[in-house]
Coordinates of C-alpha atoms in Angstrom, one line a residue:
Chain A
M104 CA 33.3 -31.7 25.7
E105 CA 33.7 -28.0 25.3
T106 CA 30.5 -26.0 25.4
N107 CA 30.0 -22.6 23.8
F108 CA 26.9 -20.5 23.7
I109 CA 25.8 -21.5 20.2
Q110 CA 26.3 -25.2 21.0
W111 CA 24.5 -24.8 24.2
F112 CA 21.6 -23.0 22.5
F113 CA 21.2 -25.7 19.9
D114 CA 21.5 -28.5 22.5
F115 CA 18.8 -26.6 24.4
I116 CA 16.5 -26.5 21.3
M117 CA 17.2 -30.1 20.4
S118 CA 16.1 -31.2 23.9
Y119 CA 12.5 -30.3 22.8
E120 CA 10.2 -32.2 20.4
P121 CA 10.6 -30.8 16.8
E122 CA 6.8 -29.8 16.8
V123 CA 7.4 -27.6 19.8
I124 CA 10.3 -25.7 18.2
I125 CA 8.6 -25.3 14.8
A126 CA 5.5 -24.0 16.6
C127 CA 7.7 -21.5 18.5
A128 CA 9.4 -20.4 15.3
S129 CA 6.0 -20.0 13.6
V130 CA 4.5 -17.8 16.3
I131 CA 7.6 -15.7 16.2
G132 CA 7.4 -15.5 12.4
A133 CA 3.7 -14.6 12.6
G134 CA 4.5 -11.8 15.1
L135 CA 7.4 -10.5 13.0
A136 CA 5.3 -10.4 9.8
M137 CA 2.8 -8.1 11.4
I138 CA 5.5 -5.4 11.9
A139 CA 4.6 -4.6 8.4
G140 CA 1.4 -3.1 9.9
I141 CA 3.4 0.0 10.7
G142 CA 3.3 1.0 7.0
P143 CA -0.5 1.2 6.5
G144 CA -0.8 3.0 9.8
I145 CA 1.6 5.7 8.7
G146 CA 0.4 5.9 5.1
Q147 CA -3.3 5.9 5.8
G148 CA -2.8 8.4 8.6
Y149 CA -1.1 10.8 6.2
A150 CA -3.9 10.3 3.7
A151 CA -6.5 10.9 6.4
G152 CA -4.7 14.1 7.5
K153 CA -4.6 15.4 4.0
G154 CA -8.3 14.5 3.7
A155 CA -9.2 16.5 6.7
E156 CA -7.2 19.4 5.5
A157 CA -8.8 19.3 2.0
V158 CA -12.3 19.1 3.4
G159 CA -11.5 22.0 5.7
N160 CA -10.4 24.1 2.7
N161 CA -13.1 23.0 0.4
P162 CA -16.1 21.7 2.3
K163 CA -18.4 21.6 -0.7
E164 CA -16.3 18.9 -2.4
S165 CA -16.2 16.7 0.7
K166 CA -17.8 13.8 -1.2
N167 CA -15.2 13.6 -4.0
I168 CA -12.4 14.1 -1.5
L169 CA -13.6 11.3 0.7
S170 CA -14.0 8.9 -2.1
T171 CA -10.4 9.5 -3.4
M172 CA -9.0 9.3 0.1
L173 CA -10.8 6.0 0.8
L174 CA -9.8 4.5 -2.5
G175 CA -6.1 5.4 -2.0
A176 CA -6.2 4.3 1.6
A177 CA -7.7 0.9 0.6
I178 CA -4.8 0.3 -1.7
A179 CA -2.3 1.3 1.0
E180 CA -3.9 -1.4 3.1
T181 CA -2.8 -4.2 0.6
S182 CA 0.6 -4.8 2.3
G183 CA -1.0 -5.0 5.7
I184 CA -3.5 -7.6 4.4
L185 CA -0.7 -9.6 2.7
A186 CA 1.3 -9.6 6.0
L187 CA -1.9 -10.7 7.8
V188 CA -2.4 -13.6 5.3
V189 CA 1.2 -14.8 5.8
S190 CA 0.8 -14.5 9.6
L191 CA -2.5 -16.5 9.5
I192 CA -1.0 -19.1 7.3
L193 CA 1.9 -19.5 9.8
L194 CA -0.7 -19.8 12.6
F195 CA -3.5 -21.9 11.1
G196 CA -2.6 -23.4 7.8
N197 CA 1.1 -23.9 8.4
P198 CA 2.4 -26.1 5.7
L199 CA 5.8 -26.4 7.5
V200 CA 4.3 -28.3 10.4
S201 CA 3.6 -31.4 8.3
L202 CA 7.1 -31.4 6.8
S203 CA 9.6 -33.9 7.9
G204 CA 13.1 -32.7 7.9
G205 CA 15.7 -30.8 10.0
M206 CA 13.7 -28.8 12.5
V207 CA 16.2 -26.0 12.6
V208 CA 15.8 -25.6 8.9
I209 CA 12.0 -25.5 9.1
A210 CA 12.1 -23.2 12.1
G211 CA 14.5 -20.9 10.2
S212 CA 12.1 -20.9 7.2
A213 CA 9.1 -20.0 9.4
I214 CA 10.9 -17.0 10.9
G215 CA 12.4 -16.0 7.5
A216 CA 8.9 -16.1 5.9
G217 CA 7.6 -13.8 8.6
I218 CA 10.6 -11.4 8.3
A219 CA 10.3 -11.1 4.5
V220 CA 6.9 -9.6 4.5
I221 CA 8.0 -6.8 6.8
A222 CA 9.1 -5.3 3.5
G223 CA 5.4 -4.5 2.9
M224 CA 5.8 -1.6 5.3
G225 CA 7.5 0.4 2.6
P226 CA 4.9 0.2 -0.2
A227 CA 2.2 0.9 2.4
I228 CA 3.9 4.2 3.5
G229 CA 4.5 5.2 -0.1
Q230 CA 1.0 4.4 -1.3
G231 CA -0.4 6.3 1.7
Y232 CA 1.6 9.3 0.7
A233 CA 0.3 9.0 -2.9
A234 CA -3.2 8.7 -1.6
G235 CA -2.8 11.8 0.6
K236 CA -1.4 13.9 -2.3
A237 CA -4.3 12.7 -4.5
T238 CA -6.8 13.7 -1.9
E239 CA -5.2 17.1 -1.6
A240 CA -5.1 17.5 -5.4
V241 CA -8.8 16.6 -5.7
G242 CA -9.6 19.1 -3.0
I243 CA -7.9 21.8 -5.0
N244 CA -9.1 20.8 -8.5
P245 CA -12.2 18.5 -8.2
R246 CA -12.9 18.6 -12.0
N247 CA -9.6 16.7 -12.6
Q248 CA -10.5 13.8 -10.3
R249 CA -10.4 11.2 -13.0
G250 CA -6.8 12.0 -14.1
I251 CA -5.6 12.3 -10.6
T252 CA -7.1 9.0 -9.5
L253 CA -5.6 7.3 -12.6
V254 CA -2.1 8.5 -11.9
M255 CA -2.4 7.6 -8.3
L256 CA -3.5 4.1 -9.1
V257 CA -0.7 3.3 -11.5
G258 CA 1.9 4.9 -9.3
Q259 CA 0.6 2.9 -6.3
A260 CA 0.6 -0.3 -8.4
V261 CA 4.3 0.2 -9.2
A262 CA 5.1 1.0 -5.6
Q263 CA 3.6 -2.4 -4.6
T264 CA 6.3 -4.3 -6.5
T265 CA 8.9 -4.9 -3.8
G266 CA 6.2 -5.9 -1.4
I267 CA 5.0 -8.5 -3.9
L268 CA 8.6 -9.8 -4.4
A269 CA 8.9 -10.2 -0.6
L270 CA 5.6 -12.1 -0.6
V271 CA 7.0 -14.3 -3.3
I272 CA 10.0 -15.2 -1.2
S273 CA 7.8 -15.7 1.9
L274 CA 5.5 -18.1 0.0
I275 CA 8.4 -20.0 -1.5
L276 CA 9.7 -20.5 2.0
L277 CA 6.3 -21.7 3.1
Y278 CA 5.1 -23.8 0.2
G279 CA 8.0 -24.6 -2.1
N280 CA 10.8 -24.6 0.4
P281 CA 14.0 -25.6 -1.4
F282 CA 15.9 -26.1 1.9
V283 CA 13.9 -28.9 3.4
G284 CA 15.5 -32.3 2.7
L285 CA 18.8 -30.8 1.7
E286 CA 21.9 -32.7 2.8
G287 CA 24.3 -30.6 4.8
A288 CA 24.9 -28.9 8.2
F289 CA 21.5 -27.9 9.5
I290 CA 22.8 -24.7 10.9
I291 CA 23.9 -23.4 7.5
I292 CA 20.7 -24.4 5.8
G293 CA 18.6 -22.9 8.5
A294 CA 20.6 -19.7 8.5
S295 CA 20.2 -19.4 4.7
A296 CA 16.5 -19.6 5.0
L297 CA 16.6 -16.9 7.6
G298 CA 19.0 -14.8 5.5
A299 CA 16.7 -15.2 2.4
G300 CA 13.9 -13.6 4.4
I301 CA 16.0 -10.9 6.0
S302 CA 17.3 -9.8 2.6
M303 CA 13.9 -8.9 1.4
V304 CA 13.5 -6.3 4.2
G305 CA 15.5 -4.0 1.8
G306 CA 12.2 -3.7 -0.2
I307 CA 11.0 -1.1 2.3
G308 CA 13.0 1.6 0.7
P309 CA 11.9 1.2 -2.9
G310 CA 8.3 1.0 -1.7
I311 CA 8.5 4.4 0.2
G312 CA 10.5 6.0 -2.6
Q313 CA 8.2 4.9 -5.4
G314 CA 5.2 6.0 -3.4
Y315 CA 6.7 9.4 -2.9
A316 CA 7.3 9.6 -6.7
A317 CA 3.7 8.6 -7.3
G318 CA 2.5 11.3 -4.8
K319 CA 4.5 14.0 -6.5
A320 CA 3.3 12.9 -9.9
V321 CA -0.3 13.1 -8.7
E322 CA 0.4 16.6 -7.4
A323 CA 1.9 17.7 -10.7
T324 CA -1.0 16.1 -12.6
G325 CA -3.4 18.0 -10.4
K326 CA -1.7 21.3 -11.4
R327 CA -1.0 20.6 -15.0
P328 CA -3.6 18.0 -16.3
D329 CA -2.4 18.6 -19.9
Q330 CA 1.0 17.2 -19.0
Q331 CA -0.3 14.0 -17.5
S332 CA 1.4 11.7 -20.0
N333 CA 4.8 13.3 -19.7
I334 CA 4.5 13.3 -15.9
T335 CA 3.5 9.6 -15.8
K336 CA 6.4 8.8 -18.1
I337 CA 9.1 10.4 -15.9
M338 CA 7.4 8.9 -12.8
F339 CA 7.7 5.4 -14.3
L340 CA 11.3 6.0 -15.3
G341 CA 12.3 7.2 -11.8
Q342 CA 10.4 4.5 -10.1
A343 CA 12.1 1.9 -12.2
V344 CA 15.5 3.2 -11.0
A345 CA 14.3 3.4 -7.4
Q346 CA 13.4 -0.3 -7.6
T347 CA 16.9 -1.5 -8.4
T348 CA 18.0 -2.2 -4.9
G349 CA 14.8 -4.1 -4.2
I350 CA 15.7 -6.3 -7.2
Y351 CA 19.2 -6.8 -5.8
A352 CA 17.7 -8.0 -2.6
L353 CA 15.6 -10.5 -4.5
I354 CA 18.7 -11.8 -6.3
V355 CA 20.6 -12.3 -3.1
S356 CA 17.6 -14.1 -1.6
L357 CA 17.2 -16.3 -4.7
I358 CA 20.9 -17.1 -4.6
L359 CA 20.6 -18.2 -1.0
M360 CA 17.7 -20.4 -1.9
Y361 CA 18.7 -22.0 -5.3
S362 CA 22.4 -21.7 -5.8
N363 CA 23.7 -21.5 -2.3
P364 CA 27.5 -21.7 -2.4
F365 CA 27.6 -22.9 1.2
I366 CA 25.5 -26.0 0.8
Chain B
M100 CA 28.4 -30.9 17.1
I101 CA 28.6 -27.6 15.1
T102 CA 32.0 -27.0 13.6
G103 CA 33.5 -23.6 13.4
I104 CA 33.4 -23.5 9.6
E105 CA 29.7 -24.4 9.7
L106 CA 29.0 -21.6 12.1
I107 CA 30.9 -19.1 9.9
K108 CA 29.0 -20.2 6.9
A109 CA 25.7 -19.9 8.7
C110 CA 26.5 -16.4 10.0
S111 CA 27.6 -15.4 6.4
A112 CA 24.2 -16.4 5.0
I113 CA 22.5 -14.3 7.6
G114 CA 25.0 -11.5 7.1
A115 CA 24.4 -11.5 3.3
G116 CA 20.7 -11.0 4.0
L117 CA 21.4 -8.2 6.5
A118 CA 23.7 -6.5 3.9
M119 CA 20.8 -6.1 1.5
I120 CA 18.8 -4.1 4.0
A121 CA 21.0 -1.2 2.9
G122 CA 18.8 -1.2 -0.2
I123 CA 16.3 0.9 1.8
G124 CA 18.3 4.0 1.5
P125 CA 18.7 4.2 -2.3
G126 CA 15.1 3.1 -2.7
I127 CA 13.8 6.1 -0.7
G128 CA 16.4 8.5 -2.1
Q129 CA 15.9 7.6 -5.7
G130 CA 12.1 7.7 -5.2
Y131 CA 12.4 11.2 -3.9
A132 CA 14.4 12.2 -7.0
A133 CA 11.8 10.6 -9.2
G134 CA 9.0 12.5 -7.4
K135 CA 10.8 15.8 -7.8
G136 CA 11.4 14.9 -11.4
A137 CA 7.7 14.5 -12.0
E138 CA 7.1 17.7 -10.2
G139 CA 9.6 19.4 -12.4
V140 CA 8.1 18.1 -15.6
G141 CA 4.7 19.3 -14.5
R142 CA 6.1 22.8 -14.0
Q143 CA 8.5 23.0 -17.0
P144 CA 7.4 20.4 -19.6
E145 CA 9.9 21.8 -22.2
A146 CA 12.8 20.9 -20.0
Q147 CA 11.8 17.3 -19.8
G148 CA 15.1 16.0 -21.4
D149 CA 17.3 17.9 -19.0
I150 CA 15.1 17.0 -16.0
T151 CA 15.3 13.3 -16.9
R152 CA 19.1 13.4 -17.3
T153 CA 19.7 15.2 -14.0
M154 CA 17.3 12.8 -12.2
L155 CA 19.0 9.7 -13.6
L156 CA 22.5 11.1 -12.9
G157 CA 21.5 11.9 -9.3
A158 CA 19.8 8.5 -8.9
A159 CA 23.0 6.8 -10.2
V160 CA 25.0 8.4 -7.4
A161 CA 22.4 7.5 -4.8
E162 CA 22.6 3.9 -6.1
T163 CA 26.2 3.6 -4.9
T164 CA 25.6 2.4 -1.4
G165 CA 23.1 -0.1 -2.6
I166 CA 25.7 -1.5 -4.9
Y167 CA 28.2 -1.6 -2.0
G168 CA 25.6 -3.7 -0.1
L169 CA 25.3 -6.0 -3.0
I170 CA 29.0 -6.3 -3.4
V171 CA 29.4 -7.2 0.3
A172 CA 26.6 -9.8 0.1
M173 CA 28.3 -11.3 -3.0
I174 CA 31.7 -11.4 -1.3
L175 CA 30.1 -13.1 1.8
L176 CA 28.5 -15.7 -0.5
F177 CA 31.1 -16.3 -3.1
A178 CA 34.5 -15.0 -2.0
N179 CA 34.3 -15.2 1.7
P180 CA 37.8 -14.5 3.2
F181 CA 36.9 -16.6 6.4
I182 CA 36.2 -19.8 4.7
Chain C
M170 CA 11.5 -22.6 -8.8
S171 CA 12.9 -24.5 -11.8
G172 CA 14.8 -22.7 -14.5
P173 CA 13.9 -22.9 -18.2
K174 CA 13.4 -26.4 -19.5
I175 CA 16.0 -27.8 -21.8
Y176 CA 14.3 -29.4 -24.9
A177 CA 17.3 -30.9 -26.7
E178 CA 21.0 -30.6 -27.2
I179 CA 22.7 -30.0 -30.5
L180 CA 26.5 -30.6 -30.5
G181 CA 26.5 -30.1 -26.8
F182 CA 24.6 -26.8 -27.2
P183 CA 21.4 -26.8 -25.1
I184 CA 18.1 -25.7 -26.8
T185 CA 16.3 -24.1 -23.9
E186 CA 12.7 -23.0 -23.4
T187 CA 14.0 -19.5 -23.5
M188 CA 15.4 -19.9 -27.0
V189 CA 12.3 -21.7 -28.4
N190 CA 10.0 -19.0 -27.0
T191 CA 12.3 -16.3 -28.4
W192 CA 12.0 -17.9 -31.9
L193 CA 8.2 -17.8 -31.4
V194 CA 8.3 -14.1 -30.6
M195 CA 10.7 -13.4 -33.5
G196 CA 8.3 -15.3 -35.8
A197 CA 5.3 -13.3 -34.6
I198 CA 7.1 -10.0 -35.1
L199 CA 8.3 -11.1 -38.6
I200 CA 4.9 -12.2 -39.7
F201 CA 3.3 -9.0 -38.3
A202 CA 5.9 -6.8 -40.1
I203 CA 5.4 -8.6 -43.4
L204 CA 1.6 -8.6 -43.3
A205 CA 1.4 -5.0 -42.1
T206 CA 3.7 -3.6 -44.8
K207 CA 2.4 -5.7 -47.7
N208 CA 0.6 -3.5 -50.2
L209 CA 0.7 -0.2 -48.4
K210 CA -2.1 2.1 -49.3
K211 CA -2.9 5.8 -49.0
V212 CA -6.0 5.0 -47.0
P213 CA -4.6 2.4 -44.6
G214 CA -6.3 -0.8 -43.7
K215 CA -6.6 -2.1 -40.1
L216 CA -3.1 -3.7 -39.9
Q217 CA -1.4 -0.8 -41.6
L218 CA -3.2 1.6 -39.3
I219 CA -1.8 -0.3 -36.2
A220 CA 1.7 -0.3 -37.8
E221 CA 1.5 3.4 -38.5
M222 CA 0.4 4.2 -35.0
M223 CA 3.3 2.2 -33.6
V224 CA 5.9 3.9 -35.8
K225 CA 4.4 7.4 -35.1
G226 CA 4.4 6.6 -31.4
I227 CA 8.0 5.5 -31.2
D228 CA 9.1 8.4 -33.4
G229 CA 7.4 10.8 -31.0
L230 CA 9.0 9.1 -28.0
T231 CA 12.4 9.0 -29.5
E232 CA 12.3 12.7 -30.5
N233 CA 11.1 13.6 -27.0
T234 CA 13.7 11.6 -25.2
M235 CA 16.8 11.7 -27.5
G236 CA 16.2 14.8 -29.6
K237 CA 15.4 15.2 -33.2
K238 CA 18.9 14.5 -34.4
N239 CA 18.8 11.0 -33.0
L240 CA 15.6 9.9 -34.7
G241 CA 17.6 7.2 -36.4
F242 CA 17.5 5.1 -33.2
A243 CA 13.7 4.8 -33.5
P244 CA 13.5 1.6 -35.6
Y245 CA 15.9 -0.2 -33.2
M246 CA 13.8 1.0 -30.2
L247 CA 10.6 -0.1 -31.7
T248 CA 12.0 -3.6 -32.5
L249 CA 13.2 -3.8 -28.9
F250 CA 9.9 -2.7 -27.5
M251 CA 7.9 -5.2 -29.7
Y252 CA 10.2 -8.0 -28.7
L253 CA 10.1 -7.2 -25.0
G254 CA 6.4 -6.5 -25.1
I255 CA 5.4 -9.7 -26.7
A256 CA 8.0 -11.7 -24.7
N257 CA 6.7 -10.4 -21.4
L258 CA 3.1 -11.1 -22.4
L259 CA 3.8 -14.8 -23.1
G260 CA 2.9 -15.6 -19.5
V261 CA -0.8 -14.9 -20.3
V262 CA -0.8 -17.9 -22.7
A263 CA 1.0 -20.0 -20.1
L264 CA 4.4 -19.9 -21.9
R265 CA 7.5 -19.0 -20.0
P266 CA 8.6 -15.4 -20.9
P267 CA 12.2 -15.6 -22.3
T268 CA 12.8 -12.4 -20.3
A269 CA 12.6 -14.5 -17.1
D270 CA 16.0 -15.8 -18.0
L271 CA 19.0 -13.8 -17.0
T272 CA 21.0 -14.8 -20.1
M273 CA 18.4 -13.2 -22.3
T274 CA 18.0 -9.9 -20.4
F275 CA 21.7 -9.6 -19.9
A276 CA 22.4 -10.1 -23.7
L277 CA 19.8 -7.3 -24.4
S278 CA 21.4 -5.0 -21.8
L279 CA 24.8 -5.7 -23.3
L280 CA 23.5 -4.4 -26.6
T281 CA 22.5 -1.2 -24.9
F282 CA 25.9 -1.1 -23.1
F283 CA 28.0 -1.5 -26.3
M284 CA 25.8 1.0 -28.2
T285 CA 26.3 3.5 -25.3
Q286 CA 30.1 3.1 -25.5
F287 CA 30.2 3.1 -29.3
F288 CA 28.2 6.2 -29.7
A289 CA 30.0 8.0 -26.9
I290 CA 33.3 7.4 -28.6
K291 CA 31.8 8.3 -32.0
S292 CA 30.4 11.7 -30.9
K293 CA 33.1 12.7 -28.3
G294 CA 36.2 11.1 -29.7
V295 CA 38.5 8.7 -27.8
G296 CA 40.0 11.6 -25.7
G297 CA 36.6 13.0 -24.8
F298 CA 35.3 9.5 -24.0
F299 CA 38.0 8.9 -21.4
K300 CA 37.8 12.4 -20.1
G301 CA 34.2 11.7 -19.3
F302 CA 35.4 9.3 -16.6
I303 CA 37.3 12.0 -14.6
E304 CA 34.5 14.5 -14.6
P305 CA 33.5 16.5 -12.7
I306 CA 36.6 15.7 -10.6
P307 CA 39.3 13.0 -11.1
L308 CA 38.5 11.7 -7.6
L309 CA 35.3 10.2 -8.9
L310 CA 37.0 7.9 -11.4
P311 CA 36.3 4.7 -9.5
I312 CA 32.7 5.6 -8.9
N313 CA 32.3 6.6 -12.6
I314 CA 33.7 3.2 -13.7
I315 CA 31.5 1.3 -11.2
G316 CA 28.5 3.3 -12.4
E317 CA 29.2 2.6 -16.0
F318 CA 29.2 -1.2 -15.3
A319 CA 26.3 -1.0 -12.9
N320 CA 24.0 0.2 -15.7
P321 CA 23.8 -2.9 -17.8
I322 CA 23.7 -5.1 -14.6
S323 CA 20.8 -3.2 -13.1
L324 CA 19.1 -2.9 -16.5
S325 CA 19.1 -6.7 -17.0
F326 CA 18.4 -7.6 -13.4
R327 CA 15.4 -5.2 -13.2
L328 CA 13.7 -6.9 -16.1
F329 CA 14.8 -10.4 -15.1
G330 CA 13.8 -10.0 -11.4
N331 CA 10.4 -8.6 -12.2
M332 CA 9.5 -11.2 -14.8
L333 CA 10.9 -14.1 -12.7
G334 CA 8.9 -12.9 -9.7
G335 CA 5.8 -13.0 -11.9
V336 CA 6.6 -16.5 -13.2
I337 CA 7.3 -17.8 -9.6
I338 CA 4.1 -16.3 -8.1
M339 CA 2.0 -17.6 -11.0
G340 CA 3.5 -21.0 -10.5
L341 CA 2.7 -20.9 -6.8
I342 CA -0.8 -19.7 -7.4
Y343 CA -1.6 -22.5 -10.0
G344 CA 0.4 -25.2 -8.3
G345 CA 0.9 -25.0 -4.6
L346 CA -1.6 -22.7 -3.1
T347 CA -4.5 -25.1 -3.1
N348 CA -5.4 -24.2 0.4
L349 CA -5.5 -20.6 -0.5
M350 CA -7.7 -21.1 -3.5
Y351 CA -11.0 -20.8 -1.7
F352 CA -10.1 -17.2 -0.7
A353 CA -11.1 -16.0 -4.1
A354 CA -11.5 -17.8 -7.4
G355 CA -10.6 -14.6 -9.2
I356 CA -7.0 -14.5 -7.9
P357 CA -5.4 -16.0 -11.0
I358 CA -7.1 -13.5 -13.4
L359 CA -6.1 -10.5 -11.2
A360 CA -2.6 -11.9 -10.9
H361 CA -2.3 -12.3 -14.7
L362 CA -3.5 -8.7 -15.1
Y363 CA -1.0 -7.4 -12.7
F364 CA 2.1 -9.6 -13.2
D365 CA 1.9 -10.3 -16.9
I366 CA 0.1 -7.4 -18.5
F367 CA 0.8 -4.4 -16.3
A368 CA 4.3 -5.3 -15.1
G369 CA 5.2 -6.8 -18.5
L370 CA 4.3 -3.8 -20.6
L371 CA 5.7 -1.4 -17.9
Q372 CA 9.0 -3.2 -17.8
S373 CA 9.3 -3.3 -21.6
F374 CA 8.6 0.5 -21.7
I375 CA 11.2 1.1 -19.0
F376 CA 13.9 -1.0 -20.6
V377 CA 13.4 0.9 -23.9
M378 CA 13.2 4.3 -22.2
L379 CA 16.4 3.7 -20.1
S380 CA 18.2 2.4 -23.2
M381 CA 17.3 5.7 -25.0
V382 CA 18.3 7.8 -22.1
F383 CA 21.7 6.0 -21.6
I384 CA 22.6 6.3 -25.2
S385 CA 21.6 9.9 -25.6
M386 CA 23.3 10.8 -22.3
A387 CA 26.5 9.3 -23.5
M388 CA 26.4 11.3 -26.7
D389 CA 26.5 14.8 -25.1

């Protein structure tokens, strides 16, 4: 019998109990998911830096500056928390463990579910940028705090979208997995599960970009509060365009899951 | 036993996923354009129409690589030359 | 997740959940339009006041985005916005939004696409229309063509992807996430607020805005 690397690898895997391999894949997935934590780190760090700067320039307003900074940073934390939830599900409440089916498919799904939420890195960086710009703007013009906070919050909410879409894919792989029980070569199905997760990583970009747009809109609102509605309008428009590639990633991921041409 | 064609299909599925990572670029770039657009409207509200137009035109150009990524993913899935 | 349900078949033509829910939305808009414009008064009643605000709002938006000379597009845009707005909000009352079906969003974006082409030819002439594809330099011809066709695709996928994402995640929250439920009982309400109301209205607005911008961009 000829042996090649791939064959050897799968023979090696198959020599273990399925539980062992699924556990391995789950811990790898749990670890990969937490890469998303880079995002909140960068974003909140930027916000904190802007906060320190603003307080330095305008110490009298430190209370307002701090509250804006903390609110914005809390939102930038969302993706980190979502990644943590997926990671904890993989570790403690793993629904894949109890499934019976091809173990390579289940293992692929576990890793894919972890990889998908890495996309959360993007929204977190973007939202952190928006939080920083809002903090700066409040420091410059504290009377306008309400309008600034409002624009920041809507902008951040839009920037969250691709992170949520990635979470959707991750949760489908965990709870509504369409691959388990499919007839066909296990390696194709397993790789499709993995590919569906990898595809969503593209969501990093729209998250960062939309967050940048939100930050600039916040800055502009701080300078021209009378133009808030016009600024928000163009922010939405631009963010919608920036989201396009994130949607494409979702489409490819859904094709791999529900109308896979290979299976 | 894994057949060659199975392996190619498996790799194509992963490859299609990898292709979509290209979406990061347009996402960041178009977002930058959107941000500058918002900044521009704040400074010159009268020029809103022109700003929107320029922003969307630029964003459409920035979109190109994302579409290329999508096209490659679709080719891998539906018109794969190796299968 | 499962696609739209098929209720019946007439002459081999499936009657889907999308179509039925679309008829519901059409009915709602029709009834509102009839009721709001029945016996118009100088001093408006509540319903007339709402209708006047909507017309005024869309007129302002159209004038802002497309210019005063294109105010004629306002009625179409308001119809589009009302349809999309109500359709996207259907998730709140546990109906499947028709906009979570690609056939629906693609049909709507084709309307925008054909309007764009039609008004481009009408205002620039056939020669000017084709000349637009080799501007600013002829080398960009393929990119211009791809860009022209990418518009309706991204327009329809954006709406579809966002709404379908909402439908899927609401389905997961209600159906499968039983072991997550104890985290917070308020998750479904918050999720409805974000996915159905915020995302739904935002995406309707964006679809209408982009339609306006595409059409007015093609005309000059």
